[in-house]
C-alpha positions as a Markdown table, in Angstrom:
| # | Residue | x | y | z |
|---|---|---|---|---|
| 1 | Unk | 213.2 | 236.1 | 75.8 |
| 2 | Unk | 214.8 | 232.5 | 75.5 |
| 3 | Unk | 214.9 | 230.3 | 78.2 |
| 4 | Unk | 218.4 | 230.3 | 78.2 |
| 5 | Unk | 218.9 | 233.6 | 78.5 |
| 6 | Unk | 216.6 | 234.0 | 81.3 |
| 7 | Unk | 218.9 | 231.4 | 83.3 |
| 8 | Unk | 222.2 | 232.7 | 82.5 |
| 9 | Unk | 220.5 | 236.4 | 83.7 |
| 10 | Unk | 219.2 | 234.1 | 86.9 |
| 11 | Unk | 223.1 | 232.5 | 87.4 |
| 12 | Unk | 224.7 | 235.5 | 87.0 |
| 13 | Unk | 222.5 | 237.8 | 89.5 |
| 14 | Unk | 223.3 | 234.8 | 91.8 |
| 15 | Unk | 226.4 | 234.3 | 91.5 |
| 16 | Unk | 227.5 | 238.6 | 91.5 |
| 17 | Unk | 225.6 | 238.5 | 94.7 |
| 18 | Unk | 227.0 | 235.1 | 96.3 |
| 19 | Unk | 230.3 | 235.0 | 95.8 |
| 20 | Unk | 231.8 | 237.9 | 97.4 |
| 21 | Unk | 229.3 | 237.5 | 100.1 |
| 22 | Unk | 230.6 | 233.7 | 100.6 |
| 23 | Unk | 234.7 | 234.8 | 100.2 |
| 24 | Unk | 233.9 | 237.6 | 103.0 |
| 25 | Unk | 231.6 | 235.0 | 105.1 |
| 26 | Unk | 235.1 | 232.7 | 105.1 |
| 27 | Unk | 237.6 | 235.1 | 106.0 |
| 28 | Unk | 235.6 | 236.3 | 108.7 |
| 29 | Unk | 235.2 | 232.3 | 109.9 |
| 30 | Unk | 239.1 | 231.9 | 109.7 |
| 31 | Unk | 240.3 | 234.8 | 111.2 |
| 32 | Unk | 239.5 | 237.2 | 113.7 |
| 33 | Unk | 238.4 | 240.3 | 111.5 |
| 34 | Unk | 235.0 | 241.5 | 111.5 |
| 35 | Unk | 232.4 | 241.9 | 108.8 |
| 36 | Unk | 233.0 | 245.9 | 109.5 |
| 37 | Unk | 236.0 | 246.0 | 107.3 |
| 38 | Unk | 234.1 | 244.6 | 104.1 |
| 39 | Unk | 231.7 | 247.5 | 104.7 |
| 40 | Unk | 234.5 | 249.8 | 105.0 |
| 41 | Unk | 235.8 | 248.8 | 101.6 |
| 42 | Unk | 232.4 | 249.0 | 100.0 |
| 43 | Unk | 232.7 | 253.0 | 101.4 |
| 44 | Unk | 236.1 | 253.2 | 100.0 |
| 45 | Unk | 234.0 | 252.0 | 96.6 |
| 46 | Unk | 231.6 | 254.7 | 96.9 |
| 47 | Unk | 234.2 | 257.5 | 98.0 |
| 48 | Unk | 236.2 | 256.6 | 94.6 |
| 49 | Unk | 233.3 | 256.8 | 92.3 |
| 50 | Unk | 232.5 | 260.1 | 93.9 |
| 51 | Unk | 235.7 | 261.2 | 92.1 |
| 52 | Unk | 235.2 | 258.6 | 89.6 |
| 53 | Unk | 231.6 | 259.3 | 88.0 |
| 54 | Unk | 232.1 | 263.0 | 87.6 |
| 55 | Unk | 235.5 | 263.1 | 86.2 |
| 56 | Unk | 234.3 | 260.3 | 83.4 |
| 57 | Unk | 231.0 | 262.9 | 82.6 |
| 58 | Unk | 233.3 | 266.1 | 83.0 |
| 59 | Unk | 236.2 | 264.4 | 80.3 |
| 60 | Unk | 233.4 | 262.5 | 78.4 |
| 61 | Unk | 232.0 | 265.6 | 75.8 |
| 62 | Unk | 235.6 | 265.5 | 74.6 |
| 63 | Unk | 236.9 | 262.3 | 74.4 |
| 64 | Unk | 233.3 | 260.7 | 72.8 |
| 65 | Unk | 234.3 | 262.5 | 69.3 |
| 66 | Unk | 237.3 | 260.6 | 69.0 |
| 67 | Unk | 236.9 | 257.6 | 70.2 |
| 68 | Unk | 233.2 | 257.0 | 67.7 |
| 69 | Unk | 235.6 | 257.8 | 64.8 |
| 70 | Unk | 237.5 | 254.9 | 65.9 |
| 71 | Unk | 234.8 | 252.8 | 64.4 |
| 72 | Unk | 233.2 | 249.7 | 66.7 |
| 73 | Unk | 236.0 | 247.5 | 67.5 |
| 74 | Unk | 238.8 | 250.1 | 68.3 |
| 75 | Unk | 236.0 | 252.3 | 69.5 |
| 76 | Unk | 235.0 | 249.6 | 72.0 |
| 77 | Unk | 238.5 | 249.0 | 73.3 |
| 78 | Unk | 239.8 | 253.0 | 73.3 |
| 79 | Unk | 236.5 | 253.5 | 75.4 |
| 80 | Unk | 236.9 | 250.4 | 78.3 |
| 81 | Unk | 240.8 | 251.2 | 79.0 |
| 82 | Unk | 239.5 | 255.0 | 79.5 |
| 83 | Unk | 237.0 | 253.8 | 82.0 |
| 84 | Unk | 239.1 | 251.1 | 83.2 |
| 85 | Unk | 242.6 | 253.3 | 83.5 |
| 86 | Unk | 240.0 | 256.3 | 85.3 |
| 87 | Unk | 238.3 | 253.9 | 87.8 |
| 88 | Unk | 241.5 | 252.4 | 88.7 |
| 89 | Unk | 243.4 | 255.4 | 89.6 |
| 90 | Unk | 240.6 | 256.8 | 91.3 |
| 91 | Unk | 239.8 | 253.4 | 93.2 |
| 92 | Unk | 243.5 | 253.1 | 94.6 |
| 93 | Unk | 243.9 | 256.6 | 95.4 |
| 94 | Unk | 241.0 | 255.9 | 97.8 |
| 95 | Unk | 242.3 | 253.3 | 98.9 |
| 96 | Unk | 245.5 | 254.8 | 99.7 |
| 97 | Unk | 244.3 | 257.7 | 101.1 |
| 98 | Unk | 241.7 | 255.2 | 103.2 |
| 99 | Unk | 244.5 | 252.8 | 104.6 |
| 100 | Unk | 247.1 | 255.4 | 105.3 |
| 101 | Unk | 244.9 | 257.2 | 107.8 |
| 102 | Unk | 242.1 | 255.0 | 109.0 |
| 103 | Unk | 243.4 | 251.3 | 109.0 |
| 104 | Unk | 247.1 | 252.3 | 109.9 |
| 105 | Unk | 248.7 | 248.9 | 110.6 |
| 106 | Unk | 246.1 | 246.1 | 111.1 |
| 107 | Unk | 247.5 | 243.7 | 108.9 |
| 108 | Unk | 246.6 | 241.4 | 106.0 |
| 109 | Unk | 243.4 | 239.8 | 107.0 |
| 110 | Unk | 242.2 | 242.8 | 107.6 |
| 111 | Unk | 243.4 | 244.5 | 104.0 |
| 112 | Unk | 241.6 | 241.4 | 102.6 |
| 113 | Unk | 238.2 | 242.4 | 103.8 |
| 114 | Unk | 238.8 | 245.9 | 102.7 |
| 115 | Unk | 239.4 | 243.7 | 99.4 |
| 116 | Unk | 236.6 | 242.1 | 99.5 |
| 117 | Unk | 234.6 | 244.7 | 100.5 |
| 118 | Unk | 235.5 | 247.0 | 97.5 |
| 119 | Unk | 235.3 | 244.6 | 94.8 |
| 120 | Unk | 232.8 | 242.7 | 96.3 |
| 121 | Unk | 230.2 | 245.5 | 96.5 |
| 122 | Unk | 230.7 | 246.4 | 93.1 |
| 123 | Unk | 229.6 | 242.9 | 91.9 |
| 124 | Unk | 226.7 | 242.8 | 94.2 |
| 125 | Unk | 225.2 | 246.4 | 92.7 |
| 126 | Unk | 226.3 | 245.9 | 89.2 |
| 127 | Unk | 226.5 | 242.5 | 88.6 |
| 128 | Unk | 223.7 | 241.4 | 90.5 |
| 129 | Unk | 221.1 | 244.2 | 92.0 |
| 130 | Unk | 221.1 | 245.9 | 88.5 |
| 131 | Unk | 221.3 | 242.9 | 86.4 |
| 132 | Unk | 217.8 | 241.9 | 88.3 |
| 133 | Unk | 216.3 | 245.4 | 87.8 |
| 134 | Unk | 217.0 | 245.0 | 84.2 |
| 135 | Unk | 215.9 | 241.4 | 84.1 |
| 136 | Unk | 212.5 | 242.7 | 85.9 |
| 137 | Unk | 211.6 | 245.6 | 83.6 |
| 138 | Unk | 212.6 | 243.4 | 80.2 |
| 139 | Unk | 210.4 | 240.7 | 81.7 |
| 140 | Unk | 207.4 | 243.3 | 82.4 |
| 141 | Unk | 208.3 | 244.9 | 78.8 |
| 142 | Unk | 207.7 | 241.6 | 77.2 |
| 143 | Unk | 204.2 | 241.2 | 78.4 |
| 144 | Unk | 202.7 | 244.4 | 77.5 |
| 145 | Unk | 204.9 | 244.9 | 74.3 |
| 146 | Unk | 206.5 | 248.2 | 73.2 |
| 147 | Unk | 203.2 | 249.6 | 71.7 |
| 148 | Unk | 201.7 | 249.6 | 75.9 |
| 149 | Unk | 204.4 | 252.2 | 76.5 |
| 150 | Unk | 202.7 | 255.1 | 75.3 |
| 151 | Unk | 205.0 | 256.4 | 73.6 |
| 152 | Unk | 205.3 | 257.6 | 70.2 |
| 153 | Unk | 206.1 | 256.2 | 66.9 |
| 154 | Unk | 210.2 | 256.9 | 67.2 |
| 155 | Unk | 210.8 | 255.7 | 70.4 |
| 156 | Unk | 208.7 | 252.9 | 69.7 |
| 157 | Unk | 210.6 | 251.9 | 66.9 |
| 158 | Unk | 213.7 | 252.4 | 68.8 |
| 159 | Unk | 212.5 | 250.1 | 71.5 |
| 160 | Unk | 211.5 | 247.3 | 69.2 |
| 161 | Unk | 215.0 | 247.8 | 67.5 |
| 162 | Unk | 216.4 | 247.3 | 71.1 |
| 163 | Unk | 214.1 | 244.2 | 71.9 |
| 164 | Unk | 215.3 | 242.5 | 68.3 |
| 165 | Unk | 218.8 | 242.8 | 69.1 |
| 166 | Unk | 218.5 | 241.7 | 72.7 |
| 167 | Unk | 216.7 | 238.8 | 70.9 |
| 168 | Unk | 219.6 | 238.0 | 68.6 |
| 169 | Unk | 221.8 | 237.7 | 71.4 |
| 170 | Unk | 223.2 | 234.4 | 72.4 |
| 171 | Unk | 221.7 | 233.1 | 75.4 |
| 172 | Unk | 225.2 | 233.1 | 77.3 |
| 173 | Unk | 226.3 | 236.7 | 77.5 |
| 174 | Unk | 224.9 | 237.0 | 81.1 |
| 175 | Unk | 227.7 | 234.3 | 82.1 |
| 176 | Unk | 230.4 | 236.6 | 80.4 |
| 177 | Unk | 229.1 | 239.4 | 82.3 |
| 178 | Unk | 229.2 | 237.7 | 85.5 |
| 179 | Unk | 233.0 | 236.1 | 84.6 |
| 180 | Unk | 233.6 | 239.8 | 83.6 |
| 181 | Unk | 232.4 | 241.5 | 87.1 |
| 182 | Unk | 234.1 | 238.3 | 89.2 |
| 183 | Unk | 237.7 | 239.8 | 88.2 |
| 184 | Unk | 237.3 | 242.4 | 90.1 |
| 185 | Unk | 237.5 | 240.5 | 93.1 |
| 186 | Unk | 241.1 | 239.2 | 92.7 |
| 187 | Unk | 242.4 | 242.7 | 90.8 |
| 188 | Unk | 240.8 | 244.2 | 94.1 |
| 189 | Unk | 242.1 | 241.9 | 96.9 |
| 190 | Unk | 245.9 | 241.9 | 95.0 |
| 191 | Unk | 246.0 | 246.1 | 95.0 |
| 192 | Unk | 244.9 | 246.2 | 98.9 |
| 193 | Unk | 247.7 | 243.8 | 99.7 |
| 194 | Unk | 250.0 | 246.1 | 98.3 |
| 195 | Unk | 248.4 | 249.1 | 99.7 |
| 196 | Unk | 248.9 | 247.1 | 103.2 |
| 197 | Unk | 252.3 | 246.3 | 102.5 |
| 198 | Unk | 253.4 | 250.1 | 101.5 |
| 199 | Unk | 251.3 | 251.7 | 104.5 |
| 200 | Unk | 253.0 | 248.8 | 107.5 |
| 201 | Unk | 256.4 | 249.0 | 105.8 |
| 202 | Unk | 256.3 | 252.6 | 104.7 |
| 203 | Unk | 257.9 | 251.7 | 101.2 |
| 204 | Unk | 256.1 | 254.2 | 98.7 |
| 205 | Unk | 257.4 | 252.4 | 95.7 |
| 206 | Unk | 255.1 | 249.3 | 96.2 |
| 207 | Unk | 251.9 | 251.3 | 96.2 |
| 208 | Unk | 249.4 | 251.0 | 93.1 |
């Protein structure tokens, strides 16, 4: 593993984990809303991947055919805007559903947190907790080398293949990664301003 890669991993665990962390730590310095609302929108996270996870493995047997015959690039693209247009509804329906009967009319600040909270918690877990877990076992699989697995001659190979193609990968794709998990935070704290918005004022037509 090259050096740079290694710190790009490093920047990007810190900066998943940091950054919502530091937005959340701010809001709660300006205003009066407490740190409770960001771990209400981390629940609202969870709730919509409840709904989210099992629908993507329910619809996933039949829509996988398809979108490999696509070939890599289209493939690629058909497959994100699935998981993309899936997380989304589910996320804002739970968010909805979360604002309408448990926040009622408590304002911006507080639909910020909630914000924060959602999209902040998904780059903590996935752009910085698992982003270490992987960093940890590649680091451990380095030192004792695909052969200390055990395993046998295929998966062997296949990890070696693996390992060769992590290798050949420039040493700044962590950064993407963590630019890539960052916009979540303003996609986040923009659709809970307009679920605020339609739950005080009661207009449907500006929901998400």
């Amino acid at each position: 593993m090259s050096a740079g890669f290694l710190v790009a991993s490093l920047v990007q665990i810190a900066l998943g984990i940091a950054v919502p962390l530091a937005l959340a730590r701010a809001l709660a310095a300006r205003t009066r809303v407490r740190w409770g609302s960001f771990g209400l929108g981390a629940l609202v996270f969870g709730l919509s991947q409840a709904v989210h996870i099992p629908l993507n493995a329910a619809l996933g047997p039949a829509l996988t055919p398809p979108i490999l015959a696509l070939g890599p690039w289209w493939g690629t693209i058909a497959s994100s805007a699935f998981l993309g247009l899936s997380a989304g509804v589910c996320e804002e329906v739970a968010r909805h559903v979360f604002f309408r009967f448990a926040l009622g009319r408590r304002g911006r600040d507080e639909g910020l947190m909630v914000g924060l909270g959602h999209g902040g918690i998904e780059s903590i877990l996935f752009g910085g907790l698992l982003v270490f877990w992987s960093l940890a076992q590649l680091v451990a699989l380095e030192r004792i080398g695909p052969a200390g697995l055990g395993l046998g001659p295929e998966e062997t190979a296949l990890v070696e293949a693996q390992l060769a193609t992590l290798h050949d990968m420039g040493w700044w794709m962590p950064l993407v990664g963590a630019a890539e998990r960052l916009m979540v935070l303003p996609f986040h704290l923009s659709a809970s301003m307009l679920v605020v918005y339609g739950v005080v004022t009661r207009r449907a037509w500006c929901l998400p």
